[in-house]
Short mmCIF file of C-alpha atoms and ligand atoms in Angstrom, two decimals:
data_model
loop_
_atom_site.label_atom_id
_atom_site.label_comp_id
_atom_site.label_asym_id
_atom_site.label_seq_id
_atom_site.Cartn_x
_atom_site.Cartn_y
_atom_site.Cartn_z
CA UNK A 1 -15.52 11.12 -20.88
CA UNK A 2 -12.00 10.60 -20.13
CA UNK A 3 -10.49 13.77 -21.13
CA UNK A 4 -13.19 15.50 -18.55
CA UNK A 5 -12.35 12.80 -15.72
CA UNK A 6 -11.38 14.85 -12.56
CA UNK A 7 -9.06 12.35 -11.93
CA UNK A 8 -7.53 12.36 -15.05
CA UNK A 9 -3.63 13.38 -15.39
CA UNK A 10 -2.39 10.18 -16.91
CA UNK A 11 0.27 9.65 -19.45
CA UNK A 12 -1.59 7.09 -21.04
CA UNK A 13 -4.93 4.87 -20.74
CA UNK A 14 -5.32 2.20 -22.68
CA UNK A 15 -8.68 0.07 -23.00
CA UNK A 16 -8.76 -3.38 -23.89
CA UNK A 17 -11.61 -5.98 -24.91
CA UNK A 18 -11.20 -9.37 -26.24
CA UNK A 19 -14.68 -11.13 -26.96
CA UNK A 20 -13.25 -14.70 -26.93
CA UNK A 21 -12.12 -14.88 -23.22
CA UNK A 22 -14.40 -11.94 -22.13
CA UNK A 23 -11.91 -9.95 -21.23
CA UNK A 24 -12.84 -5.89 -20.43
CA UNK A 25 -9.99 -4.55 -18.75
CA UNK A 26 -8.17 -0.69 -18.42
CA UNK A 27 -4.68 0.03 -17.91
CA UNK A 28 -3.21 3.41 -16.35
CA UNK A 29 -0.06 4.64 -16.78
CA UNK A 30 -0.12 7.88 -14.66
CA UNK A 31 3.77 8.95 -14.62
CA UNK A 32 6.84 6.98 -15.26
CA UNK A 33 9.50 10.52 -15.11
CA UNK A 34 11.44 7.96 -12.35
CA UNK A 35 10.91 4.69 -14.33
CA UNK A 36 8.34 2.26 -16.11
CA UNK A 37 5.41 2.33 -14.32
CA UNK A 38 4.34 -0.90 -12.10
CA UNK A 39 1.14 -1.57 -10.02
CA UNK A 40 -1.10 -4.73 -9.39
CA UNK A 41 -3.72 -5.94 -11.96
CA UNK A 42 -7.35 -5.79 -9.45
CA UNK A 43 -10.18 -8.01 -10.81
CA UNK A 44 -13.09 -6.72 -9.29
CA UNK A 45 -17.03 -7.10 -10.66
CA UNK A 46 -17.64 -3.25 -10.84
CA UNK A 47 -21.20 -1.89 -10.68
CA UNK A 48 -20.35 0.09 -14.10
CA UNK A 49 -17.41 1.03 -16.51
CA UNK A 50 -16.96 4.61 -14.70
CA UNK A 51 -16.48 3.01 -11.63
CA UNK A 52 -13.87 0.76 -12.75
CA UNK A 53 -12.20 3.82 -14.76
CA UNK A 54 -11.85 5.93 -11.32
CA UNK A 55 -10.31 3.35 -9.03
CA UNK A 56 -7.36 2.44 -11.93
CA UNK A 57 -6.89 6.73 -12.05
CA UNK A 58 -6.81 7.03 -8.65
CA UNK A 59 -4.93 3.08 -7.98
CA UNK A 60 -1.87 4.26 -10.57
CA UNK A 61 -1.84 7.96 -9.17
CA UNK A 62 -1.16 6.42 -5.69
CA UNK A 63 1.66 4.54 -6.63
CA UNK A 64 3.54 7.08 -8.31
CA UNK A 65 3.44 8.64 -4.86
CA UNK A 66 4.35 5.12 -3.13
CA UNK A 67 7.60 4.27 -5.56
CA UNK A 68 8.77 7.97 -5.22
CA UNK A 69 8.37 7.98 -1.22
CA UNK A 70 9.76 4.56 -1.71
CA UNK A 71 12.60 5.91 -3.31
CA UNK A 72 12.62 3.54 -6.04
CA UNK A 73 12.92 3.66 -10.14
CA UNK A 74 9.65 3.19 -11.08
CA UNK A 75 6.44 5.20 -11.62
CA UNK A 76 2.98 4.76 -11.27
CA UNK A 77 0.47 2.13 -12.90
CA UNK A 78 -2.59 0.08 -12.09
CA UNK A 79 -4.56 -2.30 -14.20
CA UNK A 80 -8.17 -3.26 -13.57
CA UNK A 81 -10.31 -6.58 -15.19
CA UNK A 82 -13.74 -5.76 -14.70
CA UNK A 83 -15.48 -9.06 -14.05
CA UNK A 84 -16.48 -11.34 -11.17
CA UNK A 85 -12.46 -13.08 -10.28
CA UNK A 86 -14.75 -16.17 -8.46
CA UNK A 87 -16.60 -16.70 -12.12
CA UNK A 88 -15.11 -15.07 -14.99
CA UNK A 89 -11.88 -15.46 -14.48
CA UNK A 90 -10.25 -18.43 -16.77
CA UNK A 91 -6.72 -18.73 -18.06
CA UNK A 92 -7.82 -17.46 -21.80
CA UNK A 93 -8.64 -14.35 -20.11
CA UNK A 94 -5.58 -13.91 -18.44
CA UNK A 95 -3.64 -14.37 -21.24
CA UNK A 96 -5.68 -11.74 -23.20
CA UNK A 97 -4.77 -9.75 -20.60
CA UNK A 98 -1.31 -10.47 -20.95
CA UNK A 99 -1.27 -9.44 -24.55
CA UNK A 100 -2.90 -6.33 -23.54
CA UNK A 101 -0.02 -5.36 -20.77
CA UNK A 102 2.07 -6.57 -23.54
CA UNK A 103 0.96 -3.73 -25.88
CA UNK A 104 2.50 -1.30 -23.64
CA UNK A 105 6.15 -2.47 -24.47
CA UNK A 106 7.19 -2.66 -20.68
CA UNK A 107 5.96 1.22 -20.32
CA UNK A 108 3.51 -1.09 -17.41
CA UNK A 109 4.72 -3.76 -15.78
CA UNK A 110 2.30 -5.57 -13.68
CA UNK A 111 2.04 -8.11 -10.72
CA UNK A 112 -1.20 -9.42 -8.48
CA UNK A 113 -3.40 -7.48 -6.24
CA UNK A 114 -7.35 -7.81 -5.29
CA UNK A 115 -8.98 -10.45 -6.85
CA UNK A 116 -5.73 -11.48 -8.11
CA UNK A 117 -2.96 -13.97 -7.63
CA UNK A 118 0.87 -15.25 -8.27
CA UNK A 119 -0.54 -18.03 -9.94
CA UNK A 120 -2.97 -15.67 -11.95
CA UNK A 121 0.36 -13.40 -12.74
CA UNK A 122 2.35 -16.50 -13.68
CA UNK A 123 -0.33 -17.47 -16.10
CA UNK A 124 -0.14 -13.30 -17.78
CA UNK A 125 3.05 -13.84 -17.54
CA UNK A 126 3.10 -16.59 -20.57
CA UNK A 127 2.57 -14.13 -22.78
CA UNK A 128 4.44 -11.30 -21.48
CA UNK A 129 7.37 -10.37 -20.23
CA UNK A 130 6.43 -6.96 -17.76
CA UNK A 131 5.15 -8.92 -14.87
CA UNK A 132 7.08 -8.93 -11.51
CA UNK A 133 6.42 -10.84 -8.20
CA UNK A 134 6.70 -14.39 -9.76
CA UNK A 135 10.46 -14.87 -9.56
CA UNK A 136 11.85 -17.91 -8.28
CA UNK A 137 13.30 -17.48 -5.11
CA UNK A 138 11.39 -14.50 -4.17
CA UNK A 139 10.52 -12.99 -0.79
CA UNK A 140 6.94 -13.09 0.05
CA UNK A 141 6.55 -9.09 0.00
CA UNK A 142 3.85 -9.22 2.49
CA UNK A 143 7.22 -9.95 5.10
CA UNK A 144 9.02 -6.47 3.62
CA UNK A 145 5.37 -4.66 4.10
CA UNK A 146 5.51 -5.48 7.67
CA UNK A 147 9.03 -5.04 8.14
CA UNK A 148 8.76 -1.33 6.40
CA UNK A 149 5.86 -0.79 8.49
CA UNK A 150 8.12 -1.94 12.00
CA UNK A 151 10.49 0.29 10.96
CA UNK A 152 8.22 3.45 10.69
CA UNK A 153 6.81 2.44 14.04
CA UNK A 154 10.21 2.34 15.62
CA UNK A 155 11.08 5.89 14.07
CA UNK A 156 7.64 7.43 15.10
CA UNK A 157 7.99 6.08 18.86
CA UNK A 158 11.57 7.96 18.75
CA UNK A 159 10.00 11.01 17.17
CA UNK A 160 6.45 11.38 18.89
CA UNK A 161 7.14 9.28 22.39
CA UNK A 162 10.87 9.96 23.15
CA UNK A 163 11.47 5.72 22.93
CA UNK A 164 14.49 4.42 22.29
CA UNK A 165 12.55 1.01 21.19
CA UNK A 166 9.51 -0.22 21.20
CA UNK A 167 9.49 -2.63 24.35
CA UNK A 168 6.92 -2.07 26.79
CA UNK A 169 4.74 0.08 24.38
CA UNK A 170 1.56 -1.38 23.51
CA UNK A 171 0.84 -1.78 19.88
CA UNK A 172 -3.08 -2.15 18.62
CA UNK A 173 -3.13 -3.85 15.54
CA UNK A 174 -6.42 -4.17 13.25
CA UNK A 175 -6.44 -6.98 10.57
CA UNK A 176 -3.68 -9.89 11.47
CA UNK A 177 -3.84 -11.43 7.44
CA UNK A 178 -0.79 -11.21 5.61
CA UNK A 179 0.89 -8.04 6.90
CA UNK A 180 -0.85 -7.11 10.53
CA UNK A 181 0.14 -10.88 11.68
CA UNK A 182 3.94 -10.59 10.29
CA UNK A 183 4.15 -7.40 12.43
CA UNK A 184 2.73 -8.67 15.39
CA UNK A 185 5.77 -11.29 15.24
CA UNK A 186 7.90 -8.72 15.16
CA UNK A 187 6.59 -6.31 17.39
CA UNK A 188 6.61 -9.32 19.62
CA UNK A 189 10.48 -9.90 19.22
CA UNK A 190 10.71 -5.78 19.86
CA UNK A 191 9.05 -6.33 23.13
CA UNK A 192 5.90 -4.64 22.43
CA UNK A 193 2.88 -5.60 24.20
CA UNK A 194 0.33 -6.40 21.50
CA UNK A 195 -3.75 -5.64 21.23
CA UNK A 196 -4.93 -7.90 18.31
CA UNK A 197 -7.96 -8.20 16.17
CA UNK A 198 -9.55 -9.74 13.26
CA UNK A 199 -13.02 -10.60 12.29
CA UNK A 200 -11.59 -13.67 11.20
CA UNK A 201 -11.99 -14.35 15.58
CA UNK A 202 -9.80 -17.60 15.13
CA UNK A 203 -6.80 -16.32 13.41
CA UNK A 204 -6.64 -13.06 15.33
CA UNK A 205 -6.08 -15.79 18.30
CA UNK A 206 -3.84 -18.19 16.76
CA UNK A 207 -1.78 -15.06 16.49
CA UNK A 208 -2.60 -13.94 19.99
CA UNK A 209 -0.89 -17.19 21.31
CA UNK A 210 1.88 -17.32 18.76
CA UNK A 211 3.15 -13.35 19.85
CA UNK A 212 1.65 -13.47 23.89
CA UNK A 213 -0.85 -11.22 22.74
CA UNK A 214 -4.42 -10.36 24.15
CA UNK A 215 -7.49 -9.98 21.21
CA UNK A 216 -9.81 -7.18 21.32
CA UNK A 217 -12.84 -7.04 19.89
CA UNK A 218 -13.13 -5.56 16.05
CA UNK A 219 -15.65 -3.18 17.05
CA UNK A 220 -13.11 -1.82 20.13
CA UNK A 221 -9.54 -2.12 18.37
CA UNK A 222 -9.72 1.34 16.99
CA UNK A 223 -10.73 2.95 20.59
CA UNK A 224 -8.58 0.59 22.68
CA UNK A 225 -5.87 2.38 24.65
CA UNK A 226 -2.73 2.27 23.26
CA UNK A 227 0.32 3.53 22.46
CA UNK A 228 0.46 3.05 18.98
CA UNK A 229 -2.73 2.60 16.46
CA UNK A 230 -1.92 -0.31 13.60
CA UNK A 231 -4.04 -0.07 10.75
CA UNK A 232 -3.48 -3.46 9.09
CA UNK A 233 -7.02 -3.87 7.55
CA UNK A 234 -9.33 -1.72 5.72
CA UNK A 235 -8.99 1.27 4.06
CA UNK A 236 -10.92 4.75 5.35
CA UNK A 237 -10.69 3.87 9.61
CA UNK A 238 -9.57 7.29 9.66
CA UNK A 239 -12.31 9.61 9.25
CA UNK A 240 -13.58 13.40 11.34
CA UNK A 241 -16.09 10.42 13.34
CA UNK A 242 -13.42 8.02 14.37
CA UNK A 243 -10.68 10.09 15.06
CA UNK A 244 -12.10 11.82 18.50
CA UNK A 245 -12.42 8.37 19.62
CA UNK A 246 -8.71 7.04 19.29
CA UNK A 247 -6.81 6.30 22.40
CA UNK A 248 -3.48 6.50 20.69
CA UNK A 249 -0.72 8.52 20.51
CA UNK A 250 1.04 7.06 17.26
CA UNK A 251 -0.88 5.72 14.03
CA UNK A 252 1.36 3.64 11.94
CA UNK A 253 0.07 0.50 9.78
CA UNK A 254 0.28 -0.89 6.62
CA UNK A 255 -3.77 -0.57 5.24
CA UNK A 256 -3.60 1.43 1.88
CA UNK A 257 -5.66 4.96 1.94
CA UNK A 258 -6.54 5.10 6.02
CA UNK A 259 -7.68 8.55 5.83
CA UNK A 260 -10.83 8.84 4.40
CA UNK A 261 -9.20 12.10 2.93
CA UNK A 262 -5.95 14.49 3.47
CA UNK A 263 -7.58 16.95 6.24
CA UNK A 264 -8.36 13.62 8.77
CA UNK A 265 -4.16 14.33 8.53
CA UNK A 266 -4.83 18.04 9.77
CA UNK A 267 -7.43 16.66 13.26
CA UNK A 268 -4.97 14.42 13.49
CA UNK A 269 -2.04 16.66 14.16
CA UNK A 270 -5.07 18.81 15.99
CA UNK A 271 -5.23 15.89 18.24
CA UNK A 272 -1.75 15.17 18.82
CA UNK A 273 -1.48 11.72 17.32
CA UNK A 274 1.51 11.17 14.95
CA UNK A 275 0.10 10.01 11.56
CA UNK A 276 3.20 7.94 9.53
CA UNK A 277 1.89 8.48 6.10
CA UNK A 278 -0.13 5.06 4.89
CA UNK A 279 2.19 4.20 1.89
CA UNK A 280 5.21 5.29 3.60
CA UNK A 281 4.43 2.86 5.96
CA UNK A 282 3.73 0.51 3.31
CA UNK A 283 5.92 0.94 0.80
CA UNK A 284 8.07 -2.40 1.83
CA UNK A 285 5.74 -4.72 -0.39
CA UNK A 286 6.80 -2.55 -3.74
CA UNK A 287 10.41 -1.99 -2.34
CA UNK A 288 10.39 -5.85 -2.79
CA UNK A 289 9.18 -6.30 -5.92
CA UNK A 290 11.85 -3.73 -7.32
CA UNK A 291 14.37 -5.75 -5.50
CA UNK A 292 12.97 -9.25 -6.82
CA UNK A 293 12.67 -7.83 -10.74
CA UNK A 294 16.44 -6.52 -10.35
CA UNK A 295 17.68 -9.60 -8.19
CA UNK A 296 20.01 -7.97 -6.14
CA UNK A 297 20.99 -9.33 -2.58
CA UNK A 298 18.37 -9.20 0.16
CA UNK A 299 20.92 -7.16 2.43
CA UNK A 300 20.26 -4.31 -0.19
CA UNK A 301 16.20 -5.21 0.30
CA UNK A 302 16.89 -5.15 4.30
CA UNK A 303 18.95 -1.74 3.65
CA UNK A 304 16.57 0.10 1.74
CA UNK A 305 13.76 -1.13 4.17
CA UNK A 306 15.74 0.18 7.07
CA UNK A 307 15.38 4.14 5.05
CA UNK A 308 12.11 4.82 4.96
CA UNK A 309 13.12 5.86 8.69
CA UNK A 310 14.78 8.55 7.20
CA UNK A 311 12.03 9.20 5.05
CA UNK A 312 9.48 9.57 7.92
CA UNK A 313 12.29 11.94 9.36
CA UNK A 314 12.23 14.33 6.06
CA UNK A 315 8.27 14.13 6.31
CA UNK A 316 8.50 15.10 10.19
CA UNK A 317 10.78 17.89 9.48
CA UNK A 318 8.71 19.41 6.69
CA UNK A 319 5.42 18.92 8.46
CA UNK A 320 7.01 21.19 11.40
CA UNK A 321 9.12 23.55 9.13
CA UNK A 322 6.26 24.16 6.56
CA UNK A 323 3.02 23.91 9.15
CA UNK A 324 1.62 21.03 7.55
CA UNK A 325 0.07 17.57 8.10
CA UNK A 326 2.41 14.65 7.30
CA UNK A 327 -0.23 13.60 4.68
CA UNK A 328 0.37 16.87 3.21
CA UNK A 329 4.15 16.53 3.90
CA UNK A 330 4.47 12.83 2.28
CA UNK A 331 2.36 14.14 -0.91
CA UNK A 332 5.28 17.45 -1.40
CA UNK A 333 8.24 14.78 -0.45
CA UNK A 334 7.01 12.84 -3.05
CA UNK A 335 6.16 14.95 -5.71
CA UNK A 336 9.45 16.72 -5.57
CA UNK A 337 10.66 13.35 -6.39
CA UNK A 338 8.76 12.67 -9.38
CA UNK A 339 7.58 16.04 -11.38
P1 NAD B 1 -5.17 -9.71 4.24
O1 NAD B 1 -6.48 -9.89 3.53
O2 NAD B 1 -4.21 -10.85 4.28
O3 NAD B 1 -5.43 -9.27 5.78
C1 NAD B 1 -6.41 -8.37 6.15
C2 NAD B 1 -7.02 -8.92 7.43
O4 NAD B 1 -7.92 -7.96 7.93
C3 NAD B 1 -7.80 -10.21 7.21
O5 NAD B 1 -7.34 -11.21 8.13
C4 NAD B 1 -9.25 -9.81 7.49
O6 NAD B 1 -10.00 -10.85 8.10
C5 NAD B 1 -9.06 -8.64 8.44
N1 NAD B 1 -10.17 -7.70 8.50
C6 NAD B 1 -10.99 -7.29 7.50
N2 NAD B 1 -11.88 -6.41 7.97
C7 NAD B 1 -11.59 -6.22 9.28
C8 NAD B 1 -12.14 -5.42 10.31
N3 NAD B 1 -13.18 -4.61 10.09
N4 NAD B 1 -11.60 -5.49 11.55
C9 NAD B 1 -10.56 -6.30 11.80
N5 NAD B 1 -10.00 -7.10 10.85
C10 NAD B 1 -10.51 -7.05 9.63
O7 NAD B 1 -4.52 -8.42 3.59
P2 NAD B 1 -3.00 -7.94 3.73
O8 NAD B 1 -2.23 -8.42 2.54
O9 NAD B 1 -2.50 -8.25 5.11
O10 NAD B 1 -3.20 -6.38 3.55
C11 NAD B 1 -3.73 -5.60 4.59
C12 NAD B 1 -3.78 -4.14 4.17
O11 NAD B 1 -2.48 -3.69 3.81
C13 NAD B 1 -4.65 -3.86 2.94
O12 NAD B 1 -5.20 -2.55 3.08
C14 NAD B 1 -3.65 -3.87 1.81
O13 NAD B 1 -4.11 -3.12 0.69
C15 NAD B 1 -2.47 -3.21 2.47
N6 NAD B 1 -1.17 -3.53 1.86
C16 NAD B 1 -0.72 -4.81 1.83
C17 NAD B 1 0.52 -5.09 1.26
C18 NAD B 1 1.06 -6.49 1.23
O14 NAD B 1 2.27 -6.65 0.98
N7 NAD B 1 0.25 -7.52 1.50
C19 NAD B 1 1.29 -4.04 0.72
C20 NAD B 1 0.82 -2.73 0.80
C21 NAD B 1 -0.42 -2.49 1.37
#
């Protein structure tokens, strides 16, 4: 089944079971030609095994594109536990699964993600030593995802909008959790004029008052009129039926996999609306784990942040020099980078 996959391009797969704990879990490595390859460990309770096979193909695929774009030295890889994380997840089973990332001699290293935490990845990490994110001292990389993401916004307002900052634009953001709520602090401290919402109704007004803000209903934050579109939620809000009904000129936010798939890119340059590649945008939250698994100073972190500019620069220029979508634009930046 595997070998027929039409996701399948991996370097290696490797299937794990332990009937004490219960574990069932898959790890991908899909290319490491820049480094080992690194990606969160999801628990999820997946209808079936195929479905839990496709999202850890298509999870480690995507972030061999995200450390390449993110200019950093590692490659792609993506674990999944399939089992309910609320119920079946015990601290036996994590360390099963810590023997099992174990197994791959530091070709994977892993950290948390869905259904996952730091705790969960502190307790893998007793019996292994490929885990990053649970350093002492570490940033919380949710505050580099939103920083990465501020500084694509600044870049694409100077690219697509002639602004020399972002004051007096107004910014719509869609999710205010972990990364759409760091933003809107900074946004706030750019002098952006912010459009918030959350169907968690309380937060996305906590953070209303905190950045002078105004919330928006969830079912009008996607059409609200704006200058710049903040995905900070879901993944596919960008699909052919949304995308006639933005009011934006600018969509940059940190949700993995916006575009329900690569030719929403091509309406969107039909339409006029600057798309900053999703995991361009988001690329601060693994630029910060490389940084905390290498300890370097946090003026390198801030540094390397501050490029992905440039990168959205290269991805502008090649989407105008070779006719193409930025999607399309990110995916050649990228994979000049790693084949
Ligand atoms: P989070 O769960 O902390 O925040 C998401 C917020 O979106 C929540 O407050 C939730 O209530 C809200 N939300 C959910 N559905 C919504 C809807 N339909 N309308 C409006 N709000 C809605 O998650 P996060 O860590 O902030 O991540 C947000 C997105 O960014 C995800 O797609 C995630 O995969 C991606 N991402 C996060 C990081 C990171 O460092 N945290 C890094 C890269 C990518």
């Amino acid at each position: 089944m595997l070998f027929q996959h039409p996701d399948y391009e991996h370097e290696t797969v490797l299937f794990g079971q332990d009937p004490g704990s219960g574990l069932k879990a898959i790890i991908a490595v899909h290319n490491r030609r820049r480094g080992p390859a690194i990606g969160g460990c999801r628990m999820m309770a997946y209808p079936d095994e195929s479905s839990a096979l496709t999202d850890v193909l298509r999870l480690s695929k995507g972030m061999t594109y995200k450390c390449a774009i993110g200019d950093i030295p590692f490659g792609g890889g993506k674990a999944v536990i399939i089992g309910d994380p609320a119920s079946q997840k015990t601290p036996e089973l994590l360390h099963a699964m810590g023997d099992l990332v174990n197994q791959l001699g530091g070709r994977y290293i892993t950290s948390f993600d869905s259904g996952t935490t730091l705790e969960d990845v502190a307790i893998i990490g007793e019996r292994t030593a490929h885990v990053g994110g649970i350093q002492p001292g570490a940033g919380n990389a949710s505050a580099s995802t939103a920083y990465g993401v501020l500084v694509c916004m600044r870049e694409a307002a100077r690219l697509r909008l002639g602004a020399d900052s972002l004051a007096g634009l107004t910014v719509a953001i869609q999710g205010v959790g972990n990364v759409g709520s760091r933003l809107a602090e900074l946004l706030a401290k750019d002098g952006a004029k912010l459009k918030l919402a959350d169907v968690a109704s309380e937060l996305a007004q906590t953070v209303a008052a905190k950045t002078g803000g105004e919330t928006v209903p969830i079912d009008k934050i996607m059409t609200t009129s704006c200058d710049i579109l903040a995905p900070c939620a879901l993944g596919g809000v960008l699909s052919a039926a949304s995308v006639p009904e933005l009011s934006c000129r600018v969509v940059c936010g940190g949700a993995n996999n916006q575009l329900v798939d690569n030719s929403i890119a091509d309406q969107l340059l039909d339409e006029e609306i600057f798309y900053c590649p999703d995991y361009l945008a988001n690329a601060g939250g693994i630029i910060d784990l490389h940084y905390q698994l290498k300890e370097p100073s946090r003026d390198d972190l801030k540094n390397h942040l501050d490029g992905l500019a440039h990168t959205l620069q290269e991805c502008n220029s090649f989407s105008q020099s070779h006719n193409c979508s930025m999607a399309v634009a990110a995916d050649q930046i990228a994979e000049a980078r790693f084949r």
